[in-house]
Amino acid sequence: MAHIGAVSLARRLKSAPLFAALPAASAQLTTPTAHLRPTRLYSTRAPKPKLAFALDIDGVLKQGPNVLPAALRAFDIINGDNPVSTRIPYLLLTNGGGWSESERALRLSKDFGFDIPETQIIQAHTVMRSLTRLYAGRPILCLGGPETPPGRARSVMNGYGFRDVYTAHDLIASAPAAWPFSTISDAHRAEARKADFSKVNFAAVMVFHDSRDFGRDIQFIVDILRSRDGVFGTIDDERRAGQSKAQIPLYFSHGDL
């Protein structure tokens, strides 16, 4: 896929050759005659690659809250207003997050003036969907992402199919001394999921999006990675003694630590 800016895209799409038909090479069978042996003739020309676009949202289609005029023209063209009246597939990308793809699609549909399916939206944490096959019903610690409204990150992860999600607010509400340098609001305390963490075996830690409190979240990452069988508040004596042991998986949605 090409990944280019909206202005560049609009300029390129004005060129008719870009819209040349792109059929795959097809086989043709000749009709045998009395004096020729039956022969199959195949095109030896390689099929032209299909055209699609991956468009960055932030700074390309929009600057802050404002939609760029060239982006609207580019959308007109790839939605069919071109010399061959052909719609061109595209995806919209952002390293932002904190919303479900359906919520993001509704917002962008309003911004651009036409319906955008959620299946065409890829956010920073969309990739986390692929981990449900491993952790759908297992306890995971989800860190990072917007903290207002309370519970948003958990809600998005639940929407992906993770059914047993805990957050930093759950841990700090249960054990304030684990990170005494941050306070928890009444709203977050009310939303916090209550549990006996001595009986919760975290199967993985997932950094959902940029942390709003990296000191706290890094401490909790270290606590879980050093724990015994993923139990918060414990220390694995074998690991402390230097014995080799499989580590609890740690996943980042992107590398913006």
CSV table of C-alpha atoms in Angstrom, one decimal:
chain,number,residue,atom,x,y,z
A,1,MET,CA,0.0,0.0,0.0
A,2,ALA,CA,1.1,3.5,-0.6
A,3,HIS,CA,1.3,5.9,2.3
A,4,ILE,CA,1.3,9.5,1.1
A,5,GLY,CA,-0.1,12.9,2.1
A,6,ALA,CA,-3.5,14.2,1.1
A,7,VAL,CA,-2.2,16.9,-1.2
A,8,SER,CA,0.2,14.5,-2.9
A,9,LEU,CA,-2.6,12.0,-3.2
A,10,ALA,CA,-5.0,14.5,-4.8
A,11,ARG,CA,-2.4,15.5,-7.3
A,12,ARG,CA,-1.5,12.0,-8.3
A,13,LEU,CA,-5.1,10.9,-8.6
A,14,LYS,CA,-5.8,13.6,-11.3
A,15,SER,CA,-3.7,11.5,-13.7
A,16,ALA,CA,-5.8,9.2,-15.8
A,17,PRO,CA,-3.0,6.6,-16.3
A,18,LEU,CA,-3.2,5.8,-12.6
A,19,PHE,CA,-6.7,4.5,-13.3
A,20,ALA,CA,-5.8,2.2,-16.1
A,21,ALA,CA,-7.8,-1.0,-15.9
A,22,LEU,CA,-6.0,-3.5,-13.7
A,23,PRO,CA,-7.3,-6.9,-14.9
A,24,ALA,CA,-5.4,-10.0,-13.9
A,25,ALA,CA,-3.9,-11.9,-16.9
A,26,SER,CA,-6.5,-14.3,-18.3
A,27,ALA,CA,-6.0,-17.5,-20.1
A,28,GLN,CA,-7.3,-17.8,-23.7
A,29,LEU,CA,-8.0,-21.1,-25.4
A,30,THR,CA,-7.6,-21.2,-29.2
A,31,THR,CA,-10.1,-23.1,-31.3
A,32,PRO,CA,-8.3,-26.1,-32.9
A,33,THR,CA,-8.4,-26.3,-36.7
A,34,ALA,CA,-7.9,-29.3,-38.9
A,35,HIS,CA,-4.3,-28.6,-39.7
A,36,LEU,CA,-3.1,-27.4,-36.2
A,37,ARG,CA,-2.8,-29.3,-33.0
A,38,PRO,CA,-4.9,-27.9,-30.1
A,39,THR,CA,-2.8,-25.3,-28.4
A,40,ARG,CA,-3.5,-23.3,-25.2
A,41,LEU,CA,-2.2,-19.7,-25.4
A,42,TYR,CA,-1.7,-17.9,-22.1
A,43,SER,CA,-0.7,-14.3,-21.5
A,44,THR,CA,2.8,-14.1,-20.2
A,45,ARG,CA,2.3,-10.5,-18.9
A,46,ALA,CA,2.3,-10.3,-15.1
A,47,PRO,CA,-1.0,-8.8,-13.7
A,48,LYS,CA,-0.7,-5.2,-12.6
A,49,PRO,CA,-0.8,-4.8,-8.8
A,50,LYS,CA,-4.1,-3.7,-7.3
A,51,LEU,CA,-4.3,-0.2,-6.1
A,52,ALA,CA,-5.1,0.7,-2.4
A,53,PHE,CA,-4.1,3.5,0.0
A,54,ALA,CA,-3.2,3.6,3.7
A,55,LEU,CA,-3.7,7.2,4.8
A,56,ASP,CA,-2.4,8.7,8.0
A,57,ILE,CA,-5.1,10.8,9.8
A,58,ASP,CA,-3.1,13.1,12.0
A,59,GLY,CA,-1.3,15.8,10.2
A,60,VAL,CA,-2.2,14.4,6.8
A,61,LEU,CA,-6.0,14.4,6.6
A,62,LYS,CA,-6.5,16.6,9.6
A,63,GLN,CA,-4.4,19.2,11.5
A,64,GLY,CA,-5.7,19.1,15.0
A,65,PRO,CA,-9.5,19.3,14.8
A,66,ASN,CA,-9.4,20.8,11.3
A,67,VAL,CA,-10.0,18.8,8.1
A,68,LEU,CA,-7.6,19.8,5.3
A,69,PRO,CA,-9.4,20.8,2.1
A,70,ALA,CA,-7.1,18.6,0.0
A,71,ALA,CA,-8.2,15.6,2.1
A,72,LEU,CA,-11.8,16.1,1.1
A,73,ARG,CA,-10.9,16.2,-2.6
A,74,ALA,CA,-8.7,13.1,-2.2
A,75,PHE,CA,-11.6,11.3,-0.6
A,76,ASP,CA,-13.9,12.4,-3.5
A,77,ILE,CA,-11.5,10.8,-6.0
A,78,ILE,CA,-10.9,7.5,-4.2
A,79,ASN,CA,-14.6,7.2,-3.5
A,80,GLY,CA,-15.3,7.2,-7.3
A,81,ASP,CA,-15.1,10.7,-8.6
A,82,ASN,CA,-12.3,9.9,-11.0
A,83,PRO,CA,-11.9,9.3,-14.8
A,84,VAL,CA,-13.0,5.6,-14.6
A,85,SER,CA,-15.6,6.0,-11.8
A,86,THR,CA,-13.9,3.4,-9.7
A,87,ARG,CA,-13.8,3.3,-5.9
A,88,ILE,CA,-10.3,2.6,-4.5
A,89,PRO,CA,-9.9,0.7,-1.2
A,90,TYR,CA,-8.3,2.5,1.6
A,91,LEU,CA,-7.5,2.3,5.3
A,92,LEU,CA,-7.2,5.2,7.8
A,93,LEU,CA,-4.3,5.0,10.3
A,94,THR,CA,-3.5,6.7,13.5
A,95,ASN,CA,-1.1,6.1,16.4
A,96,GLY,CA,-3.7,7.7,18.6
A,97,GLY,CA,-6.2,5.7,20.6
A,98,GLY,CA,-8.4,5.5,23.6
A,99,TRP,CA,-11.6,5.1,21.6
A,100,SER,CA,-13.1,2.0,20.1
A,101,GLU,CA,-12.8,1.8,16.3
A,102,SER,CA,-16.6,2.3,16.0
A,103,GLU,CA,-16.4,5.5,18.0
A,104,ARG,CA,-13.5,6.8,15.9
A,105,ALA,CA,-15.3,5.9,12.7
A,106,LEU,CA,-18.4,7.9,13.8
A,107,ARG,CA,-16.2,10.9,14.6
A,108,LEU,CA,-14.4,10.8,11.3
A,109,SER,CA,-17.6,10.2,9.4
A,110,LYS,CA,-18.9,13.5,10.9
A,111,ASP,CA,-15.6,15.3,10.1
A,112,PHE,CA,-15.4,14.2,6.5
A,113,GLY,CA,-19.1,14.2,5.6
A,114,PHE,CA,-19.6,10.5,4.6
A,115,ASP,CA,-19.8,7.2,6.3
A,116,ILE,CA,-16.5,5.4,7.2
A,117,PRO,CA,-16.8,1.8,8.3
A,118,GLU,CA,-15.0,0.9,11.5
A,119,THR,CA,-13.3,-1.9,9.6
A,120,GLN,CA,-11.3,0.7,7.8
A,121,ILE,CA,-9.9,2.3,11.0
A,122,ILE,CA,-6.6,1.1,12.4
A,123,GLN,CA,-5.6,2.7,15.7
A,124,ALA,CA,-2.5,2.2,17.9
A,125,HIS,CA,-4.2,-0.6,19.9
A,126,THR,CA,-6.2,-2.2,17.1
A,127,VAL,CA,-3.4,-4.8,16.9
A,128,MET,CA,-4.3,-6.0,20.4
A,129,ARG,CA,-7.4,-7.7,18.9
A,130,SER,CA,-5.0,-10.4,17.6
A,131,LEU,CA,-4.1,-11.4,21.2
A,132,THR,CA,-7.6,-12.4,22.1
A,133,ARG,CA,-6.9,-15.9,20.9
A,134,LEU,CA,-4.4,-16.2,23.7
A,135,TYR,CA,-5.9,-14.2,26.5
A,136,ALA,CA,-9.6,-13.8,25.9
A,137,GLY,CA,-10.6,-15.4,29.2
A,138,ARG,CA,-7.3,-14.9,31.2
A,139,PRO,CA,-6.5,-12.1,33.6
A,140,ILE,CA,-4.5,-9.3,31.9
A,141,LEU,CA,-3.2,-6.0,33.2
A,142,CYS,CA,-4.0,-3.2,30.8
A,143,LEU,CA,-1.9,0.0,31.2
A,144,GLY,CA,-1.9,3.4,29.5
A,145,GLY,CA,-4.5,5.3,27.5
A,146,PRO,CA,-6.9,8.1,28.5
A,147,GLU,CA,-8.0,8.1,32.0
A,148,THR,CA,-11.2,10.0,31.4
A,149,PRO,CA,-13.9,8.9,31.5
A,150,PRO,CA,-12.9,6.2,34.0
A,151,GLY,CA,-12.9,2.7,32.6
A,152,ARG,CA,-12.5,3.7,28.9
A,153,ALA,CA,-9.4,1.5,28.3
A,154,ARG,CA,-11.1,-1.5,29.9
A,155,SER,CA,-14.2,-0.9,27.9
A,156,VAL,CA,-12.3,-0.9,24.6
A,157,MET,CA,-10.4,-4.1,25.6
A,158,ASN,CA,-13.7,-5.7,26.5
A,159,GLY,CA,-15.0,-4.8,23.1
A,160,TYR,CA,-12.0,-6.6,21.5
A,161,GLY,CA,-12.9,-9.8,23.4
A,162,PHE,CA,-10.8,-9.6,26.5
A,163,ARG,CA,-13.1,-10.6,29.3
A,164,ASP,CA,-10.8,-10.4,32.4
A,165,VAL,CA,-9.2,-6.9,32.3
A,166,TYR,CA,-7.6,-5.1,35.2
A,167,THR,CA,-6.1,-1.6,35.1
A,168,ALA,CA,-3.6,0.5,37.1
A,169,HIS,CA,-6.5,2.1,39.0
A,170,ASP,CA,-7.6,-1.3,40.2
A,171,LEU,CA,-4.2,-2.1,41.6
A,172,ILE,CA,-3.6,1.3,43.2
A,173,ALA,CA,-7.1,1.3,44.7
A,174,SER,CA,-6.4,-2.1,46.3
A,175,ALA,CA,-2.8,-1.4,47.3
A,176,PRO,CA,-2.0,2.4,47.5
A,177,ALA,CA,1.4,1.8,49.0
A,178,ALA,CA,2.5,0.0,45.8
A,179,TRP,CA,2.8,3.5,44.2
A,180,PRO,CA,2.3,6.3,46.9
A,181,PHE,CA,3.3,9.1,44.6
A,182,SER,CA,0.0,9.3,42.7
A,183,THR,CA,-3.5,9.8,44.0
A,184,ILE,CA,-6.7,8.2,42.6
A,185,SER,CA,-9.8,10.3,42.1
A,186,ASP,CA,-13.2,9.4,43.6
A,187,ALA,CA,-14.5,8.7,40.1
A,188,HIS,CA,-11.7,6.2,39.4
A,189,ARG,CA,-12.0,4.7,42.8
A,190,ALA,CA,-15.7,4.1,42.2
A,191,GLU,CA,-15.0,2.5,38.8
A,192,ALA,CA,-12.1,0.4,40.0
A,193,ARG,CA,-12.6,-3.4,39.8
A,194,LYS,CA,-12.4,-5.0,43.2
A,195,ALA,CA,-10.6,-8.3,43.5
A,196,ASP,CA,-8.5,-10.4,45.9
A,197,PHE,CA,-5.2,-10.0,43.9
A,198,SER,CA,-3.6,-12.7,45.9
A,199,LYS,CA,-5.8,-15.0,43.8
A,200,VAL,CA,-5.3,-13.3,40.4
A,201,ASN,CA,-2.6,-14.8,38.2
A,202,PHE,CA,-1.9,-12.2,35.5
A,203,ALA,CA,-1.2,-13.9,32.2
A,204,ALA,CA,0.2,-10.8,30.4
A,205,VAL,CA,0.7,-7.1,30.7
A,206,MET,CA,-0.5,-5.0,27.8
A,207,VAL,CA,0.4,-1.3,27.3
A,208,PHE,CA,-2.7,-0.3,25.5
A,209,HIS,CA,-1.6,3.3,24.7
A,210,ASP,CA,0.6,6.1,25.9
A,211,SER,CA,0.6,6.1,29.7
A,212,ARG,CA,-0.6,9.2,31.5
A,213,ASP,CA,1.5,8.2,34.6
A,214,PHE,CA,4.6,6.3,33.4
A,215,GLY,CA,6.2,6.2,36.9
A,216,ARG,CA,3.2,4.3,38.3
A,217,ASP,CA,2.8,2.1,35.2
A,218,ILE,CA,6.4,1.2,34.9
A,219,GLN,CA,6.4,0.2,38.6
A,220,PHE,CA,3.4,-2.1,38.1
A,221,ILE,CA,5.1,-3.6,35.0
A,222,VAL,CA,8.2,-4.4,37.0
A,223,ASP,CA,6.0,-5.8,39.9
A,224,ILE,CA,4.2,-8.2,37.6
A,225,LEU,CA,7.3,-9.3,35.7
A,226,ARG,CA,9.1,-10.1,39.0
A,227,SER,CA,6.1,-11.8,40.6
A,228,ARG,CA,5.5,-15.4,41.3
A,229,ASP,CA,3.1,-16.8,38.7
A,230,GLY,CA,1.7,-13.3,37.9
A,231,VAL,CA,0.4,-12.6,41.4
A,232,PHE,CA,0.7,-8.9,42.2
A,233,GLY,CA,2.6,-8.2,45.4
A,234,THR,CA,4.7,-11.3,45.3
A,235,ILE,CA,8.4,-11.9,44.4
A,236,ASP,CA,9.5,-15.0,42.5
A,237,ASP,CA,12.3,-16.4,44.6
A,238,GLU,CA,13.6,-18.6,41.8
A,239,ARG,CA,13.9,-15.6,39.5
A,240,ARG,CA,15.5,-13.5,42.2
A,241,ALA,CA,18.1,-16.3,42.7
A,242,GLY,CA,19.0,-16.0,39.0
A,243,GLN,CA,17.3,-19.2,37.8
A,244,SER,CA,16.1,-19.1,34.2
A,245,LYS,CA,12.3,-19.0,34.0
A,246,ALA,CA,9.8,-18.0,31.3
A,247,GLN,CA,8.8,-14.4,31.8
A,248,ILE,CA,5.2,-13.1,31.7
A,249,PRO,CA,4.6,-11.6,28.3
A,250,LEU,CA,4.7,-7.8,28.0
A,251,TYR,CA,3.1,-6.2,25.0
A,252,PHE,CA,3.2,-2.6,23.7
A,253,SER,CA,0.7,-1.3,21.2
A,254,HIS,CA,3.5,0.9,19.8
A,255,GLY,CA,7.0,2.0,20.8
A,256,ASP,CA,6.2,5.4,22.2
A,257,LEU,CA,7.6,4.7,25.7
